[in-house]
Coordinates of C-alpha atoms and ligand atoms in Angstrom, one line a residue:
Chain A
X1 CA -12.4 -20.5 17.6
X2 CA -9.3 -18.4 18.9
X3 CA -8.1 -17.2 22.0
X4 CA -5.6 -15.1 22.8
X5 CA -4.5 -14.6 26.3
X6 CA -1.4 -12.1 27.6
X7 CA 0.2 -11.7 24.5
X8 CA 3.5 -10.0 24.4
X9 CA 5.8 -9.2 21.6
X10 CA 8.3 -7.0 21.1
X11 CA 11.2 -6.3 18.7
X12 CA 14.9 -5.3 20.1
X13 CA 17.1 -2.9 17.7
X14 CA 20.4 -2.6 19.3
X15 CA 19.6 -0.9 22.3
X16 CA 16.1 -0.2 22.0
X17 CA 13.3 -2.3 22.3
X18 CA 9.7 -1.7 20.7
X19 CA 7.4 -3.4 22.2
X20 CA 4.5 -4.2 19.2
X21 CA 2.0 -6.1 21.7
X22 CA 2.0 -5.4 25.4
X23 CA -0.4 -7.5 26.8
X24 CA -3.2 -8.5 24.5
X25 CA -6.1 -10.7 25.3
X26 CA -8.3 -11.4 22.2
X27 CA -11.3 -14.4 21.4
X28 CA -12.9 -14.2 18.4
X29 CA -16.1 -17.1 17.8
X30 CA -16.7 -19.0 14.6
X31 CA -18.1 -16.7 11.5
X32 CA -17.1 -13.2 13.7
X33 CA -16.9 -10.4 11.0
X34 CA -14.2 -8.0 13.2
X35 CA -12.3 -4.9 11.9
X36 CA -9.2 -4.3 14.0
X37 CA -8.6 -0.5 13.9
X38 CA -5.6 1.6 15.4
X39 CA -2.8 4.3 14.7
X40 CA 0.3 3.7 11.9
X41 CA 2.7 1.6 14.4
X42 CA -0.1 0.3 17.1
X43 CA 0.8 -3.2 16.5
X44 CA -2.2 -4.3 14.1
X45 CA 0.1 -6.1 11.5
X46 CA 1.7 -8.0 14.0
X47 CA -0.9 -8.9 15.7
X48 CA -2.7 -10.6 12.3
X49 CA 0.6 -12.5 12.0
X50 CA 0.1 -13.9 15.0
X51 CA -3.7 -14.8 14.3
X52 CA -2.7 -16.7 10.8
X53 CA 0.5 -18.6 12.7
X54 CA 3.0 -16.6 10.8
X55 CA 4.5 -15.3 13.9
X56 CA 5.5 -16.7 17.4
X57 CA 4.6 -14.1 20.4
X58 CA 7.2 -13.8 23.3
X59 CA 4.7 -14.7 25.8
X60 CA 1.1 -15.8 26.5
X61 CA -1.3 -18.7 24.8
X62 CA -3.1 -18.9 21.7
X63 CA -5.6 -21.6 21.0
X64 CA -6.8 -22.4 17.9
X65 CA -10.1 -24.2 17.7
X66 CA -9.6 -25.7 21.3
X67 CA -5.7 -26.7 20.9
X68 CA -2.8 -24.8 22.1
X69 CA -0.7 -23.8 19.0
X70 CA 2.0 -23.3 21.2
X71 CA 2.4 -27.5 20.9
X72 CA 2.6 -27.5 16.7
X73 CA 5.7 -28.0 15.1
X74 CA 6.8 -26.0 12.3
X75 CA 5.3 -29.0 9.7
X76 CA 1.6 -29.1 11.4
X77 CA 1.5 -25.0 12.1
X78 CA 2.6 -24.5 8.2
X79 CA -0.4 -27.4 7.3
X80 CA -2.8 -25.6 9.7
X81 CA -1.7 -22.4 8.4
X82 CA -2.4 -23.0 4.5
X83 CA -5.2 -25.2 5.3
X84 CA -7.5 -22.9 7.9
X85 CA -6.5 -19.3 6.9
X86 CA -6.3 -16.7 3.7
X87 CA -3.9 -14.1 4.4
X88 CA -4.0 -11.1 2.3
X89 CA -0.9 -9.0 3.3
X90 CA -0.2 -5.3 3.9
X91 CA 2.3 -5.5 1.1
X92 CA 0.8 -8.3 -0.9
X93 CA 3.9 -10.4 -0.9
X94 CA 3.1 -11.9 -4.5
X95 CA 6.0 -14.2 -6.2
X96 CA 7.5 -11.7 -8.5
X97 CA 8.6 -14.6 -11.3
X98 CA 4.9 -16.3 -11.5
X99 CA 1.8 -15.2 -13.1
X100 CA -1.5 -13.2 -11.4
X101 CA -2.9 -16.7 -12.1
X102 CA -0.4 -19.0 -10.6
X103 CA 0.4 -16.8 -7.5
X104 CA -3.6 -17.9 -7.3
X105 CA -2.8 -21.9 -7.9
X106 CA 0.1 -21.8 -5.3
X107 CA -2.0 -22.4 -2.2
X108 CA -3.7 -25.1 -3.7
X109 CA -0.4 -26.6 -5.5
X110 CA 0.4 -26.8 -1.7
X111 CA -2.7 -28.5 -0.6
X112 CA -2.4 -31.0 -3.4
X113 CA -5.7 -30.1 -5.7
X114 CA -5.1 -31.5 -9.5
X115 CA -3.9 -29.1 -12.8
X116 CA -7.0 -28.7 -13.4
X117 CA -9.3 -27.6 -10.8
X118 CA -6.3 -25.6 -10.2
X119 CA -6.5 -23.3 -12.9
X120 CA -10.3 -23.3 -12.9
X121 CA -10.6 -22.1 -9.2
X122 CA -7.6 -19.5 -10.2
X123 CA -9.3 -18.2 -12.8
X124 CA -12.7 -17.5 -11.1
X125 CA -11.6 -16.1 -8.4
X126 CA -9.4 -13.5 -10.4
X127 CA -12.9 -12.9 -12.4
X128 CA -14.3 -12.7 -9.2
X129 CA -11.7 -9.5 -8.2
X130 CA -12.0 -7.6 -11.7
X131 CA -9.3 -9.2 -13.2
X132 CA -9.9 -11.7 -15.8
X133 CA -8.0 -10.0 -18.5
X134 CA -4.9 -10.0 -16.2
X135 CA -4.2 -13.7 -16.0
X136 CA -0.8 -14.0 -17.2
X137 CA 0.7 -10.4 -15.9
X138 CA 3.2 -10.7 -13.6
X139 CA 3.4 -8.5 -10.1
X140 CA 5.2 -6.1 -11.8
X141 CA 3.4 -5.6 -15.0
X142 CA 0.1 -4.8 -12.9
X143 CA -1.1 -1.6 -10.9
X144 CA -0.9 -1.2 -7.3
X145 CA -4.6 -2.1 -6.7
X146 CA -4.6 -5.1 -9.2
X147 CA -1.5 -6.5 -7.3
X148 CA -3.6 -5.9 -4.1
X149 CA -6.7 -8.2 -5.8
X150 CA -4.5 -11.1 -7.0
X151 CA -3.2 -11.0 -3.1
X152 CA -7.1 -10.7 -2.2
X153 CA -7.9 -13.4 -4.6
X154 CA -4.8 -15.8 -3.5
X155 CA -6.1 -15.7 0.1
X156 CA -9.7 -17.4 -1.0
X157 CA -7.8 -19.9 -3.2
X158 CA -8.5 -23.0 -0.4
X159 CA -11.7 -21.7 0.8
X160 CA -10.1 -20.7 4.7
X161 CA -12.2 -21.2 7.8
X162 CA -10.5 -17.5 8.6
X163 CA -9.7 -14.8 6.2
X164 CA -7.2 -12.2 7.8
X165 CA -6.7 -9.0 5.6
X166 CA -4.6 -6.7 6.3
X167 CA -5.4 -3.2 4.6
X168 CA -7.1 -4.9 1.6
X169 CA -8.7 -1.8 -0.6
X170 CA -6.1 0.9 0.9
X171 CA -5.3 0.9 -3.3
X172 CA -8.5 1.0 -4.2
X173 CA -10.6 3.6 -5.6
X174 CA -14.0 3.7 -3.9
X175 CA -16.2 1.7 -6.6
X176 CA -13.3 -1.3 -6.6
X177 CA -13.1 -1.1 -2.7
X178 CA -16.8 -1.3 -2.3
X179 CA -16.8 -4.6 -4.9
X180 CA -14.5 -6.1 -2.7
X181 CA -16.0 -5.2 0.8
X182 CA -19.6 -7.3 -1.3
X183 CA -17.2 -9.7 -1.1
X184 CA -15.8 -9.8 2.3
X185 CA -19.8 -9.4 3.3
X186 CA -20.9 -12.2 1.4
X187 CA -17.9 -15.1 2.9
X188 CA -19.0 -13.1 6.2
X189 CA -22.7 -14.5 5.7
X190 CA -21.6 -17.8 4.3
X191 CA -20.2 -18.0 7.8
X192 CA -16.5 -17.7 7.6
X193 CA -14.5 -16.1 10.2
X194 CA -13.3 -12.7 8.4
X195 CA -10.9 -10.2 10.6
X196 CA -9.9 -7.0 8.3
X197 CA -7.4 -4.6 8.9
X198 CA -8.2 -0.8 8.2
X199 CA -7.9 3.0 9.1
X200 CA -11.3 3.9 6.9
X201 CA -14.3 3.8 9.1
X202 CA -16.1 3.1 6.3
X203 CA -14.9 -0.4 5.6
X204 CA -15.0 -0.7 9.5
X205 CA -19.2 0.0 9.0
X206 CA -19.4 -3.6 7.6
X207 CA -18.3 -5.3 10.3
X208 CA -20.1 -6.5 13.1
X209 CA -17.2 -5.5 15.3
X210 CA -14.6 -2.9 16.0
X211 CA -11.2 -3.6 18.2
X212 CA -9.1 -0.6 18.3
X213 CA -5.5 -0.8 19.0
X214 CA -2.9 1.7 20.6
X215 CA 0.7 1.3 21.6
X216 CA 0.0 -2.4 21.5
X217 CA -3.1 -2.6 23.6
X218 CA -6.5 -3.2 22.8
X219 CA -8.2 0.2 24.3
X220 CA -12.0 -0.6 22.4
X221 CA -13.7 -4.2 21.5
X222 CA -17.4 -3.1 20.9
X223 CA -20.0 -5.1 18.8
X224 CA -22.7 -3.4 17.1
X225 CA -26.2 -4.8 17.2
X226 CA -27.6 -5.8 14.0
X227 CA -31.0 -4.3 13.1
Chain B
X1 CA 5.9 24.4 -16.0
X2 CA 4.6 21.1 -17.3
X3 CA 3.4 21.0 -20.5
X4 CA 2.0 17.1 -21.8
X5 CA 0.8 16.8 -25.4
X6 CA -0.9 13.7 -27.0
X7 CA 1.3 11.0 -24.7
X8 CA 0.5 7.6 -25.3
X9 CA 2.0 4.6 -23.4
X10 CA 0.9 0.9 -23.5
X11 CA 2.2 -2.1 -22.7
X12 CA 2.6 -5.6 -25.0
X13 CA 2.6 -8.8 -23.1
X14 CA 2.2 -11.7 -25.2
X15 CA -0.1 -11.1 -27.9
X16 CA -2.1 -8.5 -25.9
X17 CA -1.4 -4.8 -25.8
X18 CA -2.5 -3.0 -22.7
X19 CA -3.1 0.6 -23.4
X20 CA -2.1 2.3 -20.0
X21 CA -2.4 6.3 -21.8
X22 CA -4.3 6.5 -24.6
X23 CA -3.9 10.1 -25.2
X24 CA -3.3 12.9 -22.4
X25 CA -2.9 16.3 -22.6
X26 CA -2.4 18.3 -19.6
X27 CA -0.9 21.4 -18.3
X28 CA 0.3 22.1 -14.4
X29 CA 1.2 25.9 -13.8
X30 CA 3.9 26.4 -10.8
X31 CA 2.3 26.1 -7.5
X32 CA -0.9 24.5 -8.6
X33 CA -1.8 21.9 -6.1
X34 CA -3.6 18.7 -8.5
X35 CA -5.4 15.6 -7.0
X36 CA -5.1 12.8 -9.6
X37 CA -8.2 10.2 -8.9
X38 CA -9.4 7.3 -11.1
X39 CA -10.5 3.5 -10.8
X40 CA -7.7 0.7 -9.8
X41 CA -5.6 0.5 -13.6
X42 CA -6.7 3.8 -15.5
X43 CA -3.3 4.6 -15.6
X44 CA -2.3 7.2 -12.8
X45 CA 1.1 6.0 -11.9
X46 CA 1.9 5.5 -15.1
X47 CA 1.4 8.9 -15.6
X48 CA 3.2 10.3 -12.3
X49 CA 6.2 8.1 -14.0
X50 CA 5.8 10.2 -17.0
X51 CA 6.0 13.2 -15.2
X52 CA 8.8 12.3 -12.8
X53 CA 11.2 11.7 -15.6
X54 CA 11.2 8.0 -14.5
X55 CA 10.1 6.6 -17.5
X56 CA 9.1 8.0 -21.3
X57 CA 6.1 8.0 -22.9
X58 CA 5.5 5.8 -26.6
X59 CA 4.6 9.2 -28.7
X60 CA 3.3 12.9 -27.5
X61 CA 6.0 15.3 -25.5
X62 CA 6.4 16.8 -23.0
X63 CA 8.1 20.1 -22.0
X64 CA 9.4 20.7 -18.4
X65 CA 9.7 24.2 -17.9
X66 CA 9.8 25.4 -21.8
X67 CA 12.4 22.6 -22.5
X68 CA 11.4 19.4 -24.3
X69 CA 11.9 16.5 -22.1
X70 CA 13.2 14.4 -25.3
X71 CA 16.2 16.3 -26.1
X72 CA 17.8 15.6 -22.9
X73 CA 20.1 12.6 -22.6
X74 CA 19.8 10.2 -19.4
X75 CA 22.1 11.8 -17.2
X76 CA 20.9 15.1 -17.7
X77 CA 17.3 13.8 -16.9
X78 CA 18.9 12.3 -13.9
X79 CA 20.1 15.1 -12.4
X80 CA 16.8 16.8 -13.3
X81 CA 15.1 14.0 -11.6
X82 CA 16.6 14.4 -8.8
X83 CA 16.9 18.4 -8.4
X84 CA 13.2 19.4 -9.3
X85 CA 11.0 16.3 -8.5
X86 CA 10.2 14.2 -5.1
X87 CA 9.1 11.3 -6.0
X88 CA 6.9 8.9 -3.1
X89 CA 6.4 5.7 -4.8
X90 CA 2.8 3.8 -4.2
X91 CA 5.0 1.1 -3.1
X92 CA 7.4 3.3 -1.1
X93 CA 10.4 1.6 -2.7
X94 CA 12.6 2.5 0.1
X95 CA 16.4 0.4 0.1
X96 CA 16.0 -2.5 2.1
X97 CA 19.5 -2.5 3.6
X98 CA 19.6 1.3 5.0
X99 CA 18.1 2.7 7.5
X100 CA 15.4 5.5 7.6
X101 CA 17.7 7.9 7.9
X102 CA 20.1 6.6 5.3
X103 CA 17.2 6.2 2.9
X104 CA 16.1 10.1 3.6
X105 CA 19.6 11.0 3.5
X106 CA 20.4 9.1 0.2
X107 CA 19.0 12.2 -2.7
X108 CA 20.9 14.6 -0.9
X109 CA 24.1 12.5 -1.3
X110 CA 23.8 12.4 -4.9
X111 CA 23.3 16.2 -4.8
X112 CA 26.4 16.6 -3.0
X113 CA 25.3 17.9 0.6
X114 CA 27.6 17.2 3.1
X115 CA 27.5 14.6 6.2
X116 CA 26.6 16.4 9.0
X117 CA 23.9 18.8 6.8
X118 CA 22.5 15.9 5.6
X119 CA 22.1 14.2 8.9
X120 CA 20.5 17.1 10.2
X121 CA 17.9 17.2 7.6
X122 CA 17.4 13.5 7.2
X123 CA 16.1 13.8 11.2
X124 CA 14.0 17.2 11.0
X125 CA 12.3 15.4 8.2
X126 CA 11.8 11.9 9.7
X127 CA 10.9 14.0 13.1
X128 CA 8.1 15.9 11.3
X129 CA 6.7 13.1 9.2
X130 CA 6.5 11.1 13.2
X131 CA 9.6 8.6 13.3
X132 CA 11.7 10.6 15.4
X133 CA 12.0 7.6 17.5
X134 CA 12.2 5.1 14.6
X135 CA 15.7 7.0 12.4
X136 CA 17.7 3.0 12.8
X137 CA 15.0 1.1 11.8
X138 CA 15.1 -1.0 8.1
X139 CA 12.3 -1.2 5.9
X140 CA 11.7 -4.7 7.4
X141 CA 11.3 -3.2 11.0
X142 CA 8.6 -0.4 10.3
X143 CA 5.0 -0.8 9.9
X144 CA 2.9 -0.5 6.4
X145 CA 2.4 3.4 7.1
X146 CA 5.7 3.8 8.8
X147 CA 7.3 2.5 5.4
X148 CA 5.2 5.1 3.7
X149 CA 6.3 8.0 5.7
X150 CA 9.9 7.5 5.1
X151 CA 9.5 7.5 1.6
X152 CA 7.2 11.1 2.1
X153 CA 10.1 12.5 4.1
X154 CA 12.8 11.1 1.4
X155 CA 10.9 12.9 -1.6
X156 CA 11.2 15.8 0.5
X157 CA 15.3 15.9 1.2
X158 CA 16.4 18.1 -1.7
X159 CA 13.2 20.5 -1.4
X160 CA 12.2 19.9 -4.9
X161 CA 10.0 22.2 -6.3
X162 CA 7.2 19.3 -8.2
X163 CA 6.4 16.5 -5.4
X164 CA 4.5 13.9 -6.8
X165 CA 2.9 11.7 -4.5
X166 CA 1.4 8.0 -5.7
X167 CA -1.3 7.8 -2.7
X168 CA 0.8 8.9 0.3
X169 CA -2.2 8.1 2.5
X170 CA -3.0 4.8 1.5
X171 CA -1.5 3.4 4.3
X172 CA -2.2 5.6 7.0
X173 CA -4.8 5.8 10.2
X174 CA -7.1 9.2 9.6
X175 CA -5.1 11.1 12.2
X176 CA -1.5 10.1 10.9
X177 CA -2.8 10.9 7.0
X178 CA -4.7 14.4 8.3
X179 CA -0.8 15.5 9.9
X180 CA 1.1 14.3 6.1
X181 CA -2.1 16.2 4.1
X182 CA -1.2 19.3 6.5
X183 CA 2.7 19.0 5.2
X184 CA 1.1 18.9 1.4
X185 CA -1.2 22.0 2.2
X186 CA 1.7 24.0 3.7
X187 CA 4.1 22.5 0.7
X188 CA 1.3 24.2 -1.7
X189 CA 1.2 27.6 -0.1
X190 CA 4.9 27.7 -0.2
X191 CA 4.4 27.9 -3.8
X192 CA 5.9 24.1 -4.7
X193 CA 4.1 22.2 -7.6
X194 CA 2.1 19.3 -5.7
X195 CA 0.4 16.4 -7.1
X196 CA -1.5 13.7 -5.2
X197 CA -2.5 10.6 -6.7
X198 CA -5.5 9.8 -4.3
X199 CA -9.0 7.6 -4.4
X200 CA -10.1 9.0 -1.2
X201 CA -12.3 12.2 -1.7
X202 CA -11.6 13.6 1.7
X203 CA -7.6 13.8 0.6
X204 CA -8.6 15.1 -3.0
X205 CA -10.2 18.0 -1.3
X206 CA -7.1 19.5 -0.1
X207 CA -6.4 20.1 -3.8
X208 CA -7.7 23.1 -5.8
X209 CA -8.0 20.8 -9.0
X210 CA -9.1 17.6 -9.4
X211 CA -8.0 15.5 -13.0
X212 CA -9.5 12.3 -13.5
X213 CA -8.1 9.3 -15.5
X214 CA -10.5 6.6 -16.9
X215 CA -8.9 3.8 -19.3
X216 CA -5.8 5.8 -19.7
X217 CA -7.9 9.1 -20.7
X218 CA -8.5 12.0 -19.0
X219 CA -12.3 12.3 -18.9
X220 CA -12.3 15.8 -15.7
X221 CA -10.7 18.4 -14.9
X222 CA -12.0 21.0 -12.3
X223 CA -10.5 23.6 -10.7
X224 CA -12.2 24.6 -7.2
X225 CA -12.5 28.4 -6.7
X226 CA -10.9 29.7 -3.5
X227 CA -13.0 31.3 -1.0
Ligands
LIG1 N1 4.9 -3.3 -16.9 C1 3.6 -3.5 -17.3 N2 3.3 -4.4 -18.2 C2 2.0 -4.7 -18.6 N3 0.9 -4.0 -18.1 C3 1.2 -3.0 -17.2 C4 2.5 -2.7 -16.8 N4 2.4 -1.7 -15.8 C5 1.1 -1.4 -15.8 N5 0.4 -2.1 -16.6 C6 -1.1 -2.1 -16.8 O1 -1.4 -0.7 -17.1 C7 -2.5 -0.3 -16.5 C8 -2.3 1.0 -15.8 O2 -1.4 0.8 -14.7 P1 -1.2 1.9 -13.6 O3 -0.2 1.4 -12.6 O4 -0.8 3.2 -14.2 O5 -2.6 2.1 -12.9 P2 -3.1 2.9 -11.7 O6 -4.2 3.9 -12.1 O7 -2.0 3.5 -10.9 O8 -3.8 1.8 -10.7 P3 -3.9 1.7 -9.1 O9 -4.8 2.7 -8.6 O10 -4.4 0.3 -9.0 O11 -2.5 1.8 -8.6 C9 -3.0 -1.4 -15.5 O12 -4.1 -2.0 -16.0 C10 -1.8 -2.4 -15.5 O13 -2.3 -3.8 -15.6
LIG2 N1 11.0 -6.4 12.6 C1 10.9 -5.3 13.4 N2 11.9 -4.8 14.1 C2 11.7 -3.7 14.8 N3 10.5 -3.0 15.0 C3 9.5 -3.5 14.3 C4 9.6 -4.6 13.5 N4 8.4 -4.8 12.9 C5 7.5 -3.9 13.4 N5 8.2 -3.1 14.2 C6 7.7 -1.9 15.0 O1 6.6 -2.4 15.7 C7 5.5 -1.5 15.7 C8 4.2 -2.2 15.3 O2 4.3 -2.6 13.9 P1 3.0 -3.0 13.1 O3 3.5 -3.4 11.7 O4 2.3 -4.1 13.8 O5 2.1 -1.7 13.1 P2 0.7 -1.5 12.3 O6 -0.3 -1.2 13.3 O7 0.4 -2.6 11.3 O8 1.0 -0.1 11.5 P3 0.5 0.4 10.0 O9 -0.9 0.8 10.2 O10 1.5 1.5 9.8 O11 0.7 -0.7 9.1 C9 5.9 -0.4 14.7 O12 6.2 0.8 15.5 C10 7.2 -0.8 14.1 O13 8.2 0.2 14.0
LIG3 MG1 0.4 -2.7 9.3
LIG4 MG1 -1.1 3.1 -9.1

C-alpha cells in the first residue's frame, strides 16, 4: 500500500542545514499495525507528514497504493489526503474558533456527508474518546488530553484506509491511554492500516511492528510474531 | 511556603458548569519535590495555574510564603510570577516569532539582566537541556520534544525557587526524558520547590510525594520515606 524509496529531506536555516530524513526506504502492506520509534529530533514527525501527503520530500519516490504521488496535483493529493488518511497530530492542530464537535464534522463537511449524519458520526466518535459531555467546548476550554481525543476522534471522522498518529496518549494518564490504544487495536483488526508514533514501549507492545529512527535513518524494522 | 485552603474553580459554558476544583487544600514546604498524577480533566493544570499566579481561584486562598496571594495587585503578582516561579506550560507556549534563545532569554529581560549575561545563560541552559545546536531555530522549526525543552530551559532562566512543570516529559523519547528528570532531581537537592504534573509512574517516582487529583479533588497524598 506504500512505498517509500531514498527519501531525503532536510530543512536549511541560514547557514545550516538539518537534514530530518537522510535516506529512508519504507513499505508498509495493507492493515500493517507499525509503531515508528526514535529519539526527540530523529525525523519521526516528518516522516508521518510525508506518509499522510502533508509534506513533499527533496528526493526519492513514494507510491501510494501502486501510483506515484509524485504525479498528483495539489487538488487530487488534498482529495487523496482527506479521503484515505486520519492524521492525528503531535500538536493536535484543532480550529481554535469551532466546537470539539465541529472540529469532528470538518473532514466530513469536506468530503460532502449531509448535516445530519454529520453530527451523528461527530458525536459517536467523541463518546467513543470519553468525551460526550464536551461537545460544544472549544480547544481552549478543554484539558490537554481532551484536546488530544477530539484530534484522535477528528482523524476517524471519514473512516481512513490509514490512520497516522503522531504521539496520541503522550497527555494521557494510563487508564485513558490504554482506552485509546483498545481503540487503535480494534481499527487494527478491522483491517485498517494504523502507523503510531511514540517513545513509550508500552504502546509500541501493541503493534505488530517496531521501526526505530535515528538522525534520520531507519537503524531497526523488526516484526514480532503473533502467538 | 504554599499554603492552599478550600479553592474552588469551575468553569460556565452555556448552561453547564464544569467544576474543574471542587475543593483543595494542600500545603508544599520549601524544597519538597511533589508529583501531581490524575486521569485526563481532573483538574491538574488548573491547579499548577493556581499555584503559578497565572490565574485565581473562585473562593478558598492561598498564601505564598505567609502572604495572602489576594492582597496583591496584578503587577505585584507579576513580578512575583516571574521572580519565584518557572512555569513549563503542557503546551510549551513558547513565542512563535523568537528564536530558542530569544524565548529562554525573554524572563530574564523582564528581570532586567543585561545582554551579554543573558546570552550566556540563555545557551548554558538550551546546551544542557540538548539544543546546543538548535539556539536559531523558531518554534515552527523544532520537533514536538525539542519545543518542550525550550520551554524547560525558559522556566529555568531566572533560577526561580518553585518550578512547576505541566508534564515536561510528555513529549520526550525515554533517554531524552531520563536526562530532563536528572535536571529536576538535581533542581530538588538544590533545595528548589519542584512540582511535576506527570501520568507516567516511572517520572512520579523521582518525587518523594505523590498528590492525586480525581474530579477536581484531591483523593492521595503520600510521601515516600527516603532510604
Ligand atoms: N476555559 C475552560 N472552559 C471550560 N472548561 C474548561 C476550561 N479549562 C478547562 N476546562 C475543563 O476543566 C477540566 C479540568 O481541566 P484541566 O486542564 O485542569 O485538566 P488536566 O487534569 O490538566 O487534564 P489533562 O491531563 O488532560 O491535561 C477539564 O475537564 C476541562 O474540560
Ligand atoms: N521547519 C523546520 N526548520 C528547521 N528544522 C526543522 C524544521 N522542522 C523540523 N526541523 C528539525 O528536523 C529534525 C526532525 O524533526 P521532527 O519533528 O521530524 O522530529 P521528531 O522525531 O518528531 O521529534 P520529537 O520526538 O521531538 O517530536 C529536528 O531536529 C528539528 O529541529
Ligand atoms: Mg515529533
Ligand atoms: Mg493538563
Amino acid at each position: 500500500l506504500i512505498r517509500l524509496k531514498d527519501i531525503f529531506k532536510s530543512y536549511s536555516l541560514g547557514k545550516t542545514v538539518v537534514r530530518a530524513l537522510n535516506g529512508i526506504s519504507l513499505e508498509i502492506s495493507r492493515g500493517e499495525y507499525v509503531a515508528l520509534m526514535g529519539p526527540s529530533g530523529s525525523g519521526k514527525s516528518t516522516l508521518m507528514h510525508i506518509l499522510g501527503c502533508l509534506d513533499t520530500p527533496d528526493a526519492g519516490s513514494y507510491f501510494f497504493d501502486g501510483t506515484d504521488t509524485a504525479r498528483f496535483n495539489d487538488r487530487e493529493l488534498a482529495r487523496l489526503r482527506n479521503r484515505a488518511f486520519g492524521f492525528v497530530f503531535q500538536s493536535f492542530n484543532l480550529l481554535p474558533r469551532l466546537s470539539a464537535l465541529a472540529n469532528v464534522e470538518l473532514p466530513m463537511l469536506y468530503a460532502g456527508v449531509g448535516r445530519r449524519a454529520r453530527i451523528n458520526r461527530a458525536t459517536e466518535l467523541l463518546e467513543l474518546v470519553g468525551l460526550g459531555d464536551r461537545l460544544r467546548h472549544k480547544p481552549n476550554e478543554l484539558s490537554g488530553g481532551e484536546m488530544q481525543r477530539v484530534a484522535i476522534a477528528r482523524a476517524l471522522a471519514n473512516e481512513p484506509e490509514v490512520i497516522l498518529a503522531d504521539e496520541p496518549t503522550g497527555n494521557l494518564d494510563s487508564r485513558t491511554g490504554a482506552e485509546i490504544m483498545r481503540l487503535f487495536d480494534r481499527l487494527a483488526e478491522e483491517g485498517k492500516t494504523v502507523v503510531i508514533v511514540t517513545h513509550d514501549p508500552g504502546i509500541a507492545e501493541h503493534c505488530r511492528r517496531i521501526v526505530r529512527l535515528r538522525d534520520g535513518e531507519i537503524v531497526a524494522d523488526e516484526s514480532r510474531r503473533s502467538g
